[in-house]
Structure formats: C-alpha cells, structure tokens
Coordinates of C-alpha atoms and ligand atoms in Angstrom, one line a residue:
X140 CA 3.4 69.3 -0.9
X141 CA 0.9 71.2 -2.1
X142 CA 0.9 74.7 -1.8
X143 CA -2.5 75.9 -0.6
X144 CA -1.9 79.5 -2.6
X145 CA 0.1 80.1 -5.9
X146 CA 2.0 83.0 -5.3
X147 CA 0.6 84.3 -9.0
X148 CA -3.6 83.9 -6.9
X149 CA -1.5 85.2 -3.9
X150 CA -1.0 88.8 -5.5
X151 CA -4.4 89.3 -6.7
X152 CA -5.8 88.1 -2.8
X153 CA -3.1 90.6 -1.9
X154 CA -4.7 93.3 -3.5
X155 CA -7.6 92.9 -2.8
X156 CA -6.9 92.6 1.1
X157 CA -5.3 95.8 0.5
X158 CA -8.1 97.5 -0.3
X159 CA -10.4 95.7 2.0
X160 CA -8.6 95.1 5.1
X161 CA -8.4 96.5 8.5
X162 CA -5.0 95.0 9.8
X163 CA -1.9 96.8 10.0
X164 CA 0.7 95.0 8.3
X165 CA 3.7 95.5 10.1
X166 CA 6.6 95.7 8.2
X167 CA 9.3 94.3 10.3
X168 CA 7.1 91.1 10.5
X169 CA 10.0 88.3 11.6
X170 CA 7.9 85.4 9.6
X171 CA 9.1 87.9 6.1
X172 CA 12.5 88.7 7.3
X173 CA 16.0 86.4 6.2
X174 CA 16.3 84.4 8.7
X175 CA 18.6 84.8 11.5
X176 CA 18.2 82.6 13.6
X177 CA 19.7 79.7 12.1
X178 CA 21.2 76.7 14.2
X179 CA 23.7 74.0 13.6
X180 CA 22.4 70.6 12.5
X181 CA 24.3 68.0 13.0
X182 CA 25.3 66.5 9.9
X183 CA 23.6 69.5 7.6
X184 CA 25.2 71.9 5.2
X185 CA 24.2 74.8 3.6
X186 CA 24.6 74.9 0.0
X187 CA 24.6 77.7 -2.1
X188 CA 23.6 77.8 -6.1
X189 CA 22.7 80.5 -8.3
X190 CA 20.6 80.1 -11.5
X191 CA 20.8 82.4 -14.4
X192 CA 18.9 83.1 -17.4
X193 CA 19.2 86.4 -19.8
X194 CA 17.4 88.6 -17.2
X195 CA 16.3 86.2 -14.5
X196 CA 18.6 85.5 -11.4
X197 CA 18.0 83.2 -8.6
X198 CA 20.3 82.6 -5.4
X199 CA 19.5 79.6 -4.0
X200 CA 20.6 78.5 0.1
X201 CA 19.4 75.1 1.0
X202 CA 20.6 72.1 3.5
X203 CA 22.2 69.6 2.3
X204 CA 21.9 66.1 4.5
X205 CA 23.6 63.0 5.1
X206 CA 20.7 61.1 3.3
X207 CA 20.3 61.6 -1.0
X208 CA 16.8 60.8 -0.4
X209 CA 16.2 63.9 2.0
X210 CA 18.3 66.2 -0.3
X211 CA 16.0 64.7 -3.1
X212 CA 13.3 66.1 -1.0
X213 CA 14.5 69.4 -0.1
X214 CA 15.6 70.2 -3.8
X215 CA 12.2 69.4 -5.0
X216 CA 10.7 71.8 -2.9
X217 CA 13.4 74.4 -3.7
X218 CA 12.7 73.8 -7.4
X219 CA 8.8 74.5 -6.8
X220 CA 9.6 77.6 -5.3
X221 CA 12.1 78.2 -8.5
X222 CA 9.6 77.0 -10.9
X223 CA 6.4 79.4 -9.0
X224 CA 9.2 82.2 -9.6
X225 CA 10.2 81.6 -13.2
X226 CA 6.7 81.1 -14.5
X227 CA 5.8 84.4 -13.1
X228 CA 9.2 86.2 -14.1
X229 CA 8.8 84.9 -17.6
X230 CA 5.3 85.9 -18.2
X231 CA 6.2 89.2 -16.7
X232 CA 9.3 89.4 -18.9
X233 CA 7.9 88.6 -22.3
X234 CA 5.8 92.0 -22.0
X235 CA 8.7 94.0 -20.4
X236 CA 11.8 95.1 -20.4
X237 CA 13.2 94.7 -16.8
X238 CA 15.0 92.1 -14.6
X239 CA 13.4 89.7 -11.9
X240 CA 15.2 88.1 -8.8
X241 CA 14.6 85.7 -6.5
X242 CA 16.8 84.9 -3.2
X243 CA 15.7 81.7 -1.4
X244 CA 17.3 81.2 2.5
X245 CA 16.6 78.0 4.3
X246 CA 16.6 78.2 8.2
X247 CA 17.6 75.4 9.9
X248 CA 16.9 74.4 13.3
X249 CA 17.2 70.6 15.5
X250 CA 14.4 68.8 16.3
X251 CA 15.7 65.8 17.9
X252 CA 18.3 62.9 16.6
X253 CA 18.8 62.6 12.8
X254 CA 15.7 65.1 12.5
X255 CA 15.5 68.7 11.8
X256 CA 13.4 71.7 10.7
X257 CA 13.7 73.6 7.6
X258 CA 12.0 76.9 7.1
X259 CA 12.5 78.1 3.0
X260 CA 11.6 81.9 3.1
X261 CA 11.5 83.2 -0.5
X262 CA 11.9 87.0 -1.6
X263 CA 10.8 87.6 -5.2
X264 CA 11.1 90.9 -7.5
X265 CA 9.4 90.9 -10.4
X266 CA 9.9 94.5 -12.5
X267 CA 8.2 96.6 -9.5
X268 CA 6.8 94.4 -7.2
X269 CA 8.4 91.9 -4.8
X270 CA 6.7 88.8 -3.1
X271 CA 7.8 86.7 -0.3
X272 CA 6.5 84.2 1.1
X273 CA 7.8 81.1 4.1
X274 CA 7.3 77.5 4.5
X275 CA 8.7 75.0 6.7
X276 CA 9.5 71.2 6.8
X277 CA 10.5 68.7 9.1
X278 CA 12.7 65.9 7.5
X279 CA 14.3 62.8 9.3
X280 CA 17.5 61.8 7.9
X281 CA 17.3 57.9 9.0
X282 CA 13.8 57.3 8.3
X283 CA 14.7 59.5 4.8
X284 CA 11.6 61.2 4.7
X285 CA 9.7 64.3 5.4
X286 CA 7.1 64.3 8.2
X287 CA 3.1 64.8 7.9
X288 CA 1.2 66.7 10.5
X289 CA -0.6 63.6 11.2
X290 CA 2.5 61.7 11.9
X291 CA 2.4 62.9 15.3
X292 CA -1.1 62.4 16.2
X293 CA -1.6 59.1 15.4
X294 CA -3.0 56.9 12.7
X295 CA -6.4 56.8 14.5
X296 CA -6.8 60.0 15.3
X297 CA -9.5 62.0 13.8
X298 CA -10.2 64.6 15.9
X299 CA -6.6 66.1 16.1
X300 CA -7.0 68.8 13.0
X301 CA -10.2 70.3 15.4
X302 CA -8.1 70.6 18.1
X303 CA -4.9 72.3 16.0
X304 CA -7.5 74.6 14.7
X305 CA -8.8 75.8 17.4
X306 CA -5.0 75.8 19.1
X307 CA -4.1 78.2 16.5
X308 CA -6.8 80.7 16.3
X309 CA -6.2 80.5 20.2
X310 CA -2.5 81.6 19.6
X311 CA -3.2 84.2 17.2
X312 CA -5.5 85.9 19.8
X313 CA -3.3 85.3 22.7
X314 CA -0.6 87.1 20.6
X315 CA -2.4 89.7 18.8
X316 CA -0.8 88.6 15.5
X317 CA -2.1 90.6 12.5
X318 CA -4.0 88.4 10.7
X319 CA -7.1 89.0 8.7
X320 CA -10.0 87.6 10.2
X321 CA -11.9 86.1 7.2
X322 CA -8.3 84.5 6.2
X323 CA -7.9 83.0 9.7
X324 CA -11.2 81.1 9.3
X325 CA -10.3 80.0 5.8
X326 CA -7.3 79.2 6.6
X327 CA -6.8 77.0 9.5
X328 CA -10.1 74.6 8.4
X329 CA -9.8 71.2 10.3
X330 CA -8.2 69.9 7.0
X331 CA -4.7 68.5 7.2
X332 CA -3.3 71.0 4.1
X333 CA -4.1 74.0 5.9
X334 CA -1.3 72.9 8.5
X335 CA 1.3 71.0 6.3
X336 CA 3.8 73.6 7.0
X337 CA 5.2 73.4 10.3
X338 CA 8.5 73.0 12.7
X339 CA 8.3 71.1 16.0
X340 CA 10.6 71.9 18.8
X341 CA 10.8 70.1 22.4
X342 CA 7.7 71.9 24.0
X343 CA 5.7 73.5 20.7
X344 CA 5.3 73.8 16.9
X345 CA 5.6 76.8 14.9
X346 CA 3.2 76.8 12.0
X347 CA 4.5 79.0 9.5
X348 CA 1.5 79.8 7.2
X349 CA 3.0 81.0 3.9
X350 CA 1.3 84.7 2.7
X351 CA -1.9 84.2 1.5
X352 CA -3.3 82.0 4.1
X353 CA -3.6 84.1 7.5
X354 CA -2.2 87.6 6.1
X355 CA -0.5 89.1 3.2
X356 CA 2.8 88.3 5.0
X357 CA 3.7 84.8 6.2
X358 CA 2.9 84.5 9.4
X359 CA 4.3 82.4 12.5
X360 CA 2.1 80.8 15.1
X361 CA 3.1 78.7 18.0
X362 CA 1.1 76.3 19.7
X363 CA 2.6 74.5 23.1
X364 CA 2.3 70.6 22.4
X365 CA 1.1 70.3 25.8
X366 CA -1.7 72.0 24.9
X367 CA -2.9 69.6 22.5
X368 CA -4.2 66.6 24.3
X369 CA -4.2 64.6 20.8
X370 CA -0.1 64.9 20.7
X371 CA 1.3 62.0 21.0
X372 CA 4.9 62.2 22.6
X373 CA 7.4 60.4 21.1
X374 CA 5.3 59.2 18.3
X375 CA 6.3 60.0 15.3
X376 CA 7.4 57.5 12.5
X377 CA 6.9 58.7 9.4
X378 CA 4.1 58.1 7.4
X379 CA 3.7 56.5 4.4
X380 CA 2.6 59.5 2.1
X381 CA 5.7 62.0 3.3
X382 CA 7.9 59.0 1.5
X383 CA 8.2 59.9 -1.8
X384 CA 6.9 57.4 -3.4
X385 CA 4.2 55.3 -1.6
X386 CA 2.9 51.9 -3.1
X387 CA 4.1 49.1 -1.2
X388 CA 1.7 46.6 -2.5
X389 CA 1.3 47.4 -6.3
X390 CA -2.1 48.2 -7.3
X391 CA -2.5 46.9 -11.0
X392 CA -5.5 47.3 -13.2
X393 CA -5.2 43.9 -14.6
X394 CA -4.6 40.8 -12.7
X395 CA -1.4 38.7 -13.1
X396 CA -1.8 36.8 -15.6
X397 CA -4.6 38.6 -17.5
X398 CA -3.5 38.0 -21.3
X399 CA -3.1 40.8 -23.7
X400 CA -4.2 41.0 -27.0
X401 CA -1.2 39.7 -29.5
X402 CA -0.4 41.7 -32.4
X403 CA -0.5 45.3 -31.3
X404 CA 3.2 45.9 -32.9
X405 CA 3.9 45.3 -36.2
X406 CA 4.7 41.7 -36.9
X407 CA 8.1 41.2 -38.8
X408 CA 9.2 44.6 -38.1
X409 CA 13.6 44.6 -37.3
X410 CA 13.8 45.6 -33.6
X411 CA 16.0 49.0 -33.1
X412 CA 18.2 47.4 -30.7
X413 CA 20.8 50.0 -31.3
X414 CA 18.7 52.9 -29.2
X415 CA 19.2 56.3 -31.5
X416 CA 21.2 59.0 -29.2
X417 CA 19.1 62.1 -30.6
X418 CA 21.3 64.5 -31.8
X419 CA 22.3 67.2 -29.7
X420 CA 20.7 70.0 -31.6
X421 CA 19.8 72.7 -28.5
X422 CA 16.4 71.3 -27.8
X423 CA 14.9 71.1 -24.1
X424 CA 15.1 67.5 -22.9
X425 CA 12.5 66.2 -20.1
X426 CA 13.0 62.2 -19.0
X427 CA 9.6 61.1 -18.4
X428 CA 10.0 57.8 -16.3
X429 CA 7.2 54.6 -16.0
X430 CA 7.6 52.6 -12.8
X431 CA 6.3 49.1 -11.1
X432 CA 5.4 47.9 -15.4
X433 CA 5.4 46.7 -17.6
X434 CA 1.7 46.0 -17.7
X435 CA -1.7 46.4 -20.1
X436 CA -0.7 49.6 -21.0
X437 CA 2.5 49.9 -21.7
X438 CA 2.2 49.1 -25.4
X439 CA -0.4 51.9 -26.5
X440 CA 1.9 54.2 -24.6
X441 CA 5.3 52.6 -26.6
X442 CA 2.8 53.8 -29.8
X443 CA 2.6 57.4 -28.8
X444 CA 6.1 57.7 -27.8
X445 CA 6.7 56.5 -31.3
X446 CA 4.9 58.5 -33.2
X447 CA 6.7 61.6 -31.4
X448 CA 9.6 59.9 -32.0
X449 CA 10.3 60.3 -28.3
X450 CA 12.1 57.7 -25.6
X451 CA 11.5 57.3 -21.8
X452 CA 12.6 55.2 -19.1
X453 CA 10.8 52.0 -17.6
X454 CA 11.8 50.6 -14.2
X455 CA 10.4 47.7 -13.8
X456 CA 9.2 45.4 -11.5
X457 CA 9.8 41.5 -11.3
X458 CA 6.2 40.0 -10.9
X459 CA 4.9 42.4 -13.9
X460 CA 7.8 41.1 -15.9
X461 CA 6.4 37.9 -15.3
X462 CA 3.0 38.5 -16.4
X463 CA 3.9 40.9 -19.5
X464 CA 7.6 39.4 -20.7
X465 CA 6.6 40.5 -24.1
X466 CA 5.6 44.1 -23.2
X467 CA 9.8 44.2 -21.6
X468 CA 10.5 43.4 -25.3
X469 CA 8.4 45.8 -26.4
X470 CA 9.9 48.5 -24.5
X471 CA 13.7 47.5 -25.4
X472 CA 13.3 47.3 -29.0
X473 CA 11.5 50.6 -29.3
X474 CA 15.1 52.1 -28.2
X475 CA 13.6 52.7 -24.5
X476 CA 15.4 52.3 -21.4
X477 CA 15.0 50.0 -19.0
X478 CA 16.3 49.8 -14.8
X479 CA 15.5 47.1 -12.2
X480 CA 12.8 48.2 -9.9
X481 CA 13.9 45.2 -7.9
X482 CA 11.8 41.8 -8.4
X483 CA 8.9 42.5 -6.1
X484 CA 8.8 46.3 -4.7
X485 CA 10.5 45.5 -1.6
X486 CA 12.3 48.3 0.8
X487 CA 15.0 47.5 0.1
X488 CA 16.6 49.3 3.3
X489 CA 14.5 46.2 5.1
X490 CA 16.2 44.0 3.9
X491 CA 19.6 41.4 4.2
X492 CA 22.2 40.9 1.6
X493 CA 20.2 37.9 1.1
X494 CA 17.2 39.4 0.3
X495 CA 19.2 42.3 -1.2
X496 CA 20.6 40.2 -4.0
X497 CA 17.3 38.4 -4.7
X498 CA 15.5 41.2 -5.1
X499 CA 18.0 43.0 -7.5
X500 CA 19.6 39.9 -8.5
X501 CA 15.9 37.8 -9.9
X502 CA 15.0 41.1 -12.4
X503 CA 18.7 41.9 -13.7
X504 CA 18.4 38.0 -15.0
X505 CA 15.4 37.9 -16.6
X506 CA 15.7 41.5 -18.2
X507 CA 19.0 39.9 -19.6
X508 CA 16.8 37.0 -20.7
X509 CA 14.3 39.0 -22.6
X510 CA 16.7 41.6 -24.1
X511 CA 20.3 40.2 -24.2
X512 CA 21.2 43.3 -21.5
X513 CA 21.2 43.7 -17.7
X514 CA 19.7 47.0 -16.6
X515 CA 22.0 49.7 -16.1
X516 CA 20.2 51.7 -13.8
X517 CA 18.2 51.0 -10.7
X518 CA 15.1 52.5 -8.8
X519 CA 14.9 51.7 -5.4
X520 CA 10.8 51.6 -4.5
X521 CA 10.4 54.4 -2.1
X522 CA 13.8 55.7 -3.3
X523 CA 14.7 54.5 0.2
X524 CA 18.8 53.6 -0.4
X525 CA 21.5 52.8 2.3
X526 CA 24.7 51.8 1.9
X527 CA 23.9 48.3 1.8
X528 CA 21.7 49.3 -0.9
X529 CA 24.2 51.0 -2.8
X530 CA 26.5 48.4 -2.5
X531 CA 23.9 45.5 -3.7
X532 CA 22.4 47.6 -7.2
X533 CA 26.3 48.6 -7.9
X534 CA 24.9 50.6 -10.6
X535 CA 23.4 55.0 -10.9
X536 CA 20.2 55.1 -8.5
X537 CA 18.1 57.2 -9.9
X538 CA 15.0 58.9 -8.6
X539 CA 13.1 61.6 -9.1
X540 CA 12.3 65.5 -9.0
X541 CA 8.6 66.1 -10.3
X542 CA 6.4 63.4 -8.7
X543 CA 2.6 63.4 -10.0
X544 CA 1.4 60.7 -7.6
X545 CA -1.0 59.2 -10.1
X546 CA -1.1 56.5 -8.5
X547 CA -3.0 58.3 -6.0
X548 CA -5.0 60.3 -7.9
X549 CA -5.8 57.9 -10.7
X550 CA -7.0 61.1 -12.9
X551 CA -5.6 61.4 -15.9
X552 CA -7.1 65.6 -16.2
X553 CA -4.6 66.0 -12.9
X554 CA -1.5 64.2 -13.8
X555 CA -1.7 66.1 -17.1
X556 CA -2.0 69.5 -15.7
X557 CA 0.3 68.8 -12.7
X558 CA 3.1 67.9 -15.0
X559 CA 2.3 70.4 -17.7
X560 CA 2.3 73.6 -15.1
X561 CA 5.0 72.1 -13.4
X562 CA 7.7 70.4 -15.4
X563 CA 10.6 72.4 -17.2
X564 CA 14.2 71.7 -18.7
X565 CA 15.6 68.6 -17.4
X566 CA 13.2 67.3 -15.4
X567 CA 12.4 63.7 -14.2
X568 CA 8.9 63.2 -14.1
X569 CA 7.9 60.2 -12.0
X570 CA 4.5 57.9 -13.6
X571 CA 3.4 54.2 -13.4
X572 CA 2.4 52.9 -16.2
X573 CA 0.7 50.4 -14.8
X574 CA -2.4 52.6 -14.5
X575 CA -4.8 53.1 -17.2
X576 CA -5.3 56.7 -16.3
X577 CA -1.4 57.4 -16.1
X578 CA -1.1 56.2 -19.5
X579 CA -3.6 58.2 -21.0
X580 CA -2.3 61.3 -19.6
X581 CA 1.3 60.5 -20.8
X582 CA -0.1 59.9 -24.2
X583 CA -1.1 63.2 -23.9
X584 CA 1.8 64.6 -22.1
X585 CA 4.0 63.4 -24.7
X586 CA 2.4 65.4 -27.7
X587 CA 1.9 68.5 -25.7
X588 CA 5.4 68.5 -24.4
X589 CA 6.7 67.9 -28.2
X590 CA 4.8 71.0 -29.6
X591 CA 6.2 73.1 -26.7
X592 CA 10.1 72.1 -28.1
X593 CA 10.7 69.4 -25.3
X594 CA 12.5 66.3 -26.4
X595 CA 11.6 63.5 -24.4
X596 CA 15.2 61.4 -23.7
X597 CA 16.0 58.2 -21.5
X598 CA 17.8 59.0 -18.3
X599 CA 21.2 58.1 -19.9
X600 CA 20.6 60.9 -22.3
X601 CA 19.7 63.5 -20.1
X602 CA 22.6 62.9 -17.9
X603 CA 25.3 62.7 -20.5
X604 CA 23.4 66.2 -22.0
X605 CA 23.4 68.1 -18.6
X606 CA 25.4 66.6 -16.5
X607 CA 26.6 65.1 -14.1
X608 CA 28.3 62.2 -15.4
X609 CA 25.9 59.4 -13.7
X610 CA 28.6 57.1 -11.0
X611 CA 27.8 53.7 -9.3
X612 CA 26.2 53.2 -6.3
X613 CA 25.2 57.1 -6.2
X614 CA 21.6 58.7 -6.3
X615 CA 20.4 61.4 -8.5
X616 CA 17.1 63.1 -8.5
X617 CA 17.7 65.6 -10.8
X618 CA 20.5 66.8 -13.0
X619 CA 22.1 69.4 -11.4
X620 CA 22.9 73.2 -12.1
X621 CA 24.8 72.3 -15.3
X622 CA 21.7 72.7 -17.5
X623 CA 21.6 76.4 -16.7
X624 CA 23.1 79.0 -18.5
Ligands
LIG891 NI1 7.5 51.7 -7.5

C-alpha cells in the first residue's frame, strides 16, 4: 500500500484547512470513532500487543487468520501505521518532555467465504495534539492475498476508476457528507491509489478515505455495486500485484548464460566457511534479504557487505544457480546465508508432491554441491505456503515485513529512500539482487544503515537475537514483539 498522505503532510494540510475551510467538522464523525461495529469472521482472531519504549506506548488490536501469508499482510500494514507513529513521536520527543500514544483497533466484517474486510482506525497523541486516521482492506484467506480495487472490475477494464469517481462524488452529495470540496476533487482522481482503501459487502463498498484525502477526518462513502455498470459480480480473483511478491517469470538483466568477468574476489584468499555470529553487543540488527540470484551483481554487492563487515541472506533460485554457480560460492564463503527459493520460481501451492519435491528437492542438491550444506531456510516465491508446502521445505519459511518492490520500480533513488524512511529494528527487508538498480541501492543502503548503528545480520541471527526461536515447516515475516522493550 501506499498511503496517499503521511500523517506528518496530513497535519500541516490540516491546518491549513482549518483556517481555510468552510465545512463543519462534526465531531462524532463514525469514520473517527473505535469501531463498534465489529462482526465475527469465521476463522479470525483478534490479537492484542502492546509496544513500549521509554515514553512511547502503542496498543495494538489486529486479526489474526488461518493463513501466515494474510497475517504477514495485515502485520505489515499494522507496522506502517507503527512506524508513521514512531517517527513522528520520536522527532517530537527528542525536543520535549512529554509521552505519545498510539491505540490501533481493527474492525472486522465478512465479505463472502474465506474473505473478509478489515478496517485499521488509528488514534495518535503526540504531546498536545492527537491524529487519527482509518483504512480498510479486503484480504482472502485461500487465495492468501489482499485484494486490488481493480480486481473486481476486470483486467480489461479501463474506464471503471471514471465511473468510481464519479460514484463517489455522487454519494458524498446524496449524503451531505462534510467534505471539503477542493479535497474531493483531488482526492477521488480516476487513478486506482485514490480508492485502494475499501470494504465490499453483498450489495455496496465503503470506501474509507483516510484524513487528509476528502476531509480532516476519515471519511466513509458507500457506493451501491449495482450502480456501477463496470462491477463485475462474482469476479474477483486476486490479482497479481495484491500478492506480495509478484514476479512469476524472473526478469534478469543478463541472459542465462551471459559470463561474468573472473577474478573479482581475491584469488587464494581462505574462504570463512565458519560464518562469524557477531557479538551480541546491543546494536540494532536489520536482515536485508536478496531473492531469485544469484546473478551479475551479486558479487559487487558481496564487496560492500564486506567492507561494512555486514551479512545478509540470499534465497536463491535454481536456473540462476545454474548460470552463476560461482557467485553461490561467493555468497557462502563470505559468511552469508543462503535458502532455497525453489529451482525455478514456481507457486508452489500449484503444485503436486511431485512437482513439490523437484522444485525444493533440484536447489537443496546443488546448493549442497557448491557449498558442502543444504539450505536451511526456505522462501516460497509469492510466499504463497500450504500445508503441502510446509510439509515438502520441512525447514523455517521465511518471508518478509518491509517489501521495496524494486523489481517494479527498477529505481535505485526509490528503493533507497523507501527502505531508509521505512525500515527499523528487526526488520526483513525484501530485494532481488538480480537487478542492477537493486544492487546499487543496497550498496548504498548498507553504508547508510551502518552509520545509523544498524547491524546488518542473516536471518538465523536475527531470530536467535529477537526471537522467536525459528520451527520447521512454520512461516515468519517478522520477528515478533520480543525485540521491544
Ligand atoms: Ni522470488
């Protein structure tokens, strides 16, 4: 997701709607309240967590599902919202003496069979002032993934965002909700981000436009599906870009079998085949994590890891281990750690036992070829696990809770200043290095991150530091609460 407003740009619109505006805000506004209205979910818990630091508290409600992928999903969205907070409660705090909160509540409601809606509403104080703000999600629990708008108009479709626009201003006039008029414009463009936020019931969806984008409050505006002629009944599988991790057919810079220059390590020098557990002195530890390699780049970005004496994790993918072997090598005797990525980026949820155990089976052998060890861990492509799958890897499944999509956004200025504003204390950041442009951001992530005190550790390192201890045949996409004070 990508929020349309930062809470920290949302204050300073605020204020100067205050001064500008002619709508009454009303105060009892449901989109702001806790919500009440919650219904069971079949299958969906509500899990409670509180965060401490020295004058920072957050309480934390948030479904959890049958599905880890979904829960992967619905924590890293309640860790944006945690992150948004934090940033703007330390900056606060560093200048003043005071406490901040934040309280977080999830709404759940059904939307049809192993599908429901989530709506997070957050309520922020910071010294004096207090934000909130709502946004909602739909999330499948068999498909494990989150739905897009567009996944209910069809592929095709290109005049559907016209039509939801207009549906919406429609609604707002029909209901004499108190928006501000220049906001509304802005606001509900025929661009798929302004309605990424959404529930969908039988007969309607309730956009929930988080503050900032109609109003200073969040505001809630339903549009009857049968008034959208685009809407396609029934539709809805999910797309590809709500999965979290997309790239079905790996898109490489270099061509199988492209040669690579010999000679870029040091010839002679004793591989480190014993990986150095760094000591446990205090620091913050990130993992940063390189999927679908190795490839062209992975050896310039072993040299910067090096020189900041810092580790990551590769998972990589069969038919790049057959065109870079030596890069594998590489990787293993610079004390980095390696997972199966399965043999040819398969989903693996697709697929038989057969095609389960060649998939897993074909990369564990020739990692053990090139290295002397079988991969410990496993990444599923598209983190897409079920039980089959966890039976098949027999090994910790681990996936991911800061996702820079460079592979979409081939831009190494983005990945950089995505992970920098959003990554913090135990982390897993997701990259390919496969990409040119991924690799020279991490090159420069990995010195930044250094001189701001983060010690970059392998996945096994950051979960025998923070906990929990990692189990077969589970997925993790995040450490848990442990890291906390
Ligand atoms: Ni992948």
């Amino acid at each position: 997701m990508k929020k349309m407003f930062k809470p920290i740009a949302l204050l300073l619109a605020l204020t100067l709607l205050l001064a500008s505006c002619s709508f009454s805000r009303d105060k009892d506004n449901k989109a702001t309240t806790v919500p009440e209205n919650t219904t069971a979910v079949k299958d969906v818990t509500m899990k409670k967590e509180q965060r401490r630091a020295d004058r920072l508290s957050m309480q934390l409600e948030y479904p959890e599902t049958v599905s880890e992928v979904v829960n992967g999903l619905i924590l890293s969205e309640v860790n944006k919202f945690a992150d948004d907070f934090k940033k703007q409660a330390n900056a606060f705090l560093a200048a003043n003496e005071a406490q901040c909160s934040m309280q977080l509540k999830s709404e759940v409601a059904p939307y049809k069979e192993n599908a429901f809606n989530v709506c997070y509403t957050v309520n922020a104080q910071i010294g004096d002032s207090r934000y909130n703000t709502s946004y909602a999600r739909v999330y499948n629990t068999s498909e494990n993934a989150a739905y897009a708008i567009a996944d209910f108009f069809g592929k095709e479709n290109a005049t559907y965002l016209e039509e939801l626009s207009a549906a919406v201003k429609e609604s707002v006039r029909k209901n004499n909700l108190p928006v501000d008029s220049w906001l509304l414009e802005q606001g509900t463009h025929a661009n798929a981000a302004c309605f990424s936020s959404f529930m969908i019931f039988g007969d309607k969806f309730t956009f929930v436009f988080p503050s900032g984008q109609l109003a200073d409050e969040s505001i809630r505006v339903d549009v009857q599906l049968s008034a959208l002629t685009s809407f396609q009944a029934g539709a809805a599988s999910v797309s590809d870009f709500s999965q979290l991790e997309a790239p079905e057919n790996i898109e490489t810079d270099v061509q199988p079998g492209t040669t690579v220059p010999e000679g870029t390590t040091q010839a002679g020098k004793e591989p480190e085949t014993t990986a150095k557990r760094p000591e446990y002195n205090g620091k913050k530890r990130i993992a940063l994590t390189f999927d679908d390699g190795p490839g062209a780049h992975t050896d310039r970005l072993l040299e910067a890891l090096k020189q900041y004496n810092a580790k990551a994790t590769f998972f990589m993918v069969g038919t790049s281990l057959d065109s870079f072997p030596e890069q594998a090598k590489h990787v293993y005797e610079a004390g980095c750690e390696i997972g199966n990525h399965t043999y040819s980026h398969k989903t693996l949820t697709k697929l038989d036992a057969a095609g389960l155990e060649s998939e897993i089976g074909r990369v564990d052998s020739i990692l053990e070829k090139l290295t002397g060890e079988k991969p410990k861990l496993m990444r599923p492509p598209g983190g897409s696990i079920n039980d089959n799958v966890r039976a098949a890897g027999n090994r910790p499944f681990i996936l991911w809770n800061v996702d820079t999509e460079d592979w979409k956004h081939k831009d190494a200025d983005y990945v950089y200043d995505y992970v920098m504003k959003t990554v913090s204390e135990g982390d897993i950041v997701l990259m390919h290095d496969i990409h040119k442009t991924s690799v020279d951001a991490a090159v420069r992530l990995i010195k930044a991150l250094t001189e701001q005190g983060y010690e970059l550790v392998t996945i096994s390192e950051l979960f025998e530091i923070y906990g929990p201890k990692l189990e077969n045949g589970k997925a993790y996409y995040a450490i848990t609460g442990s890291g906390w004070k």
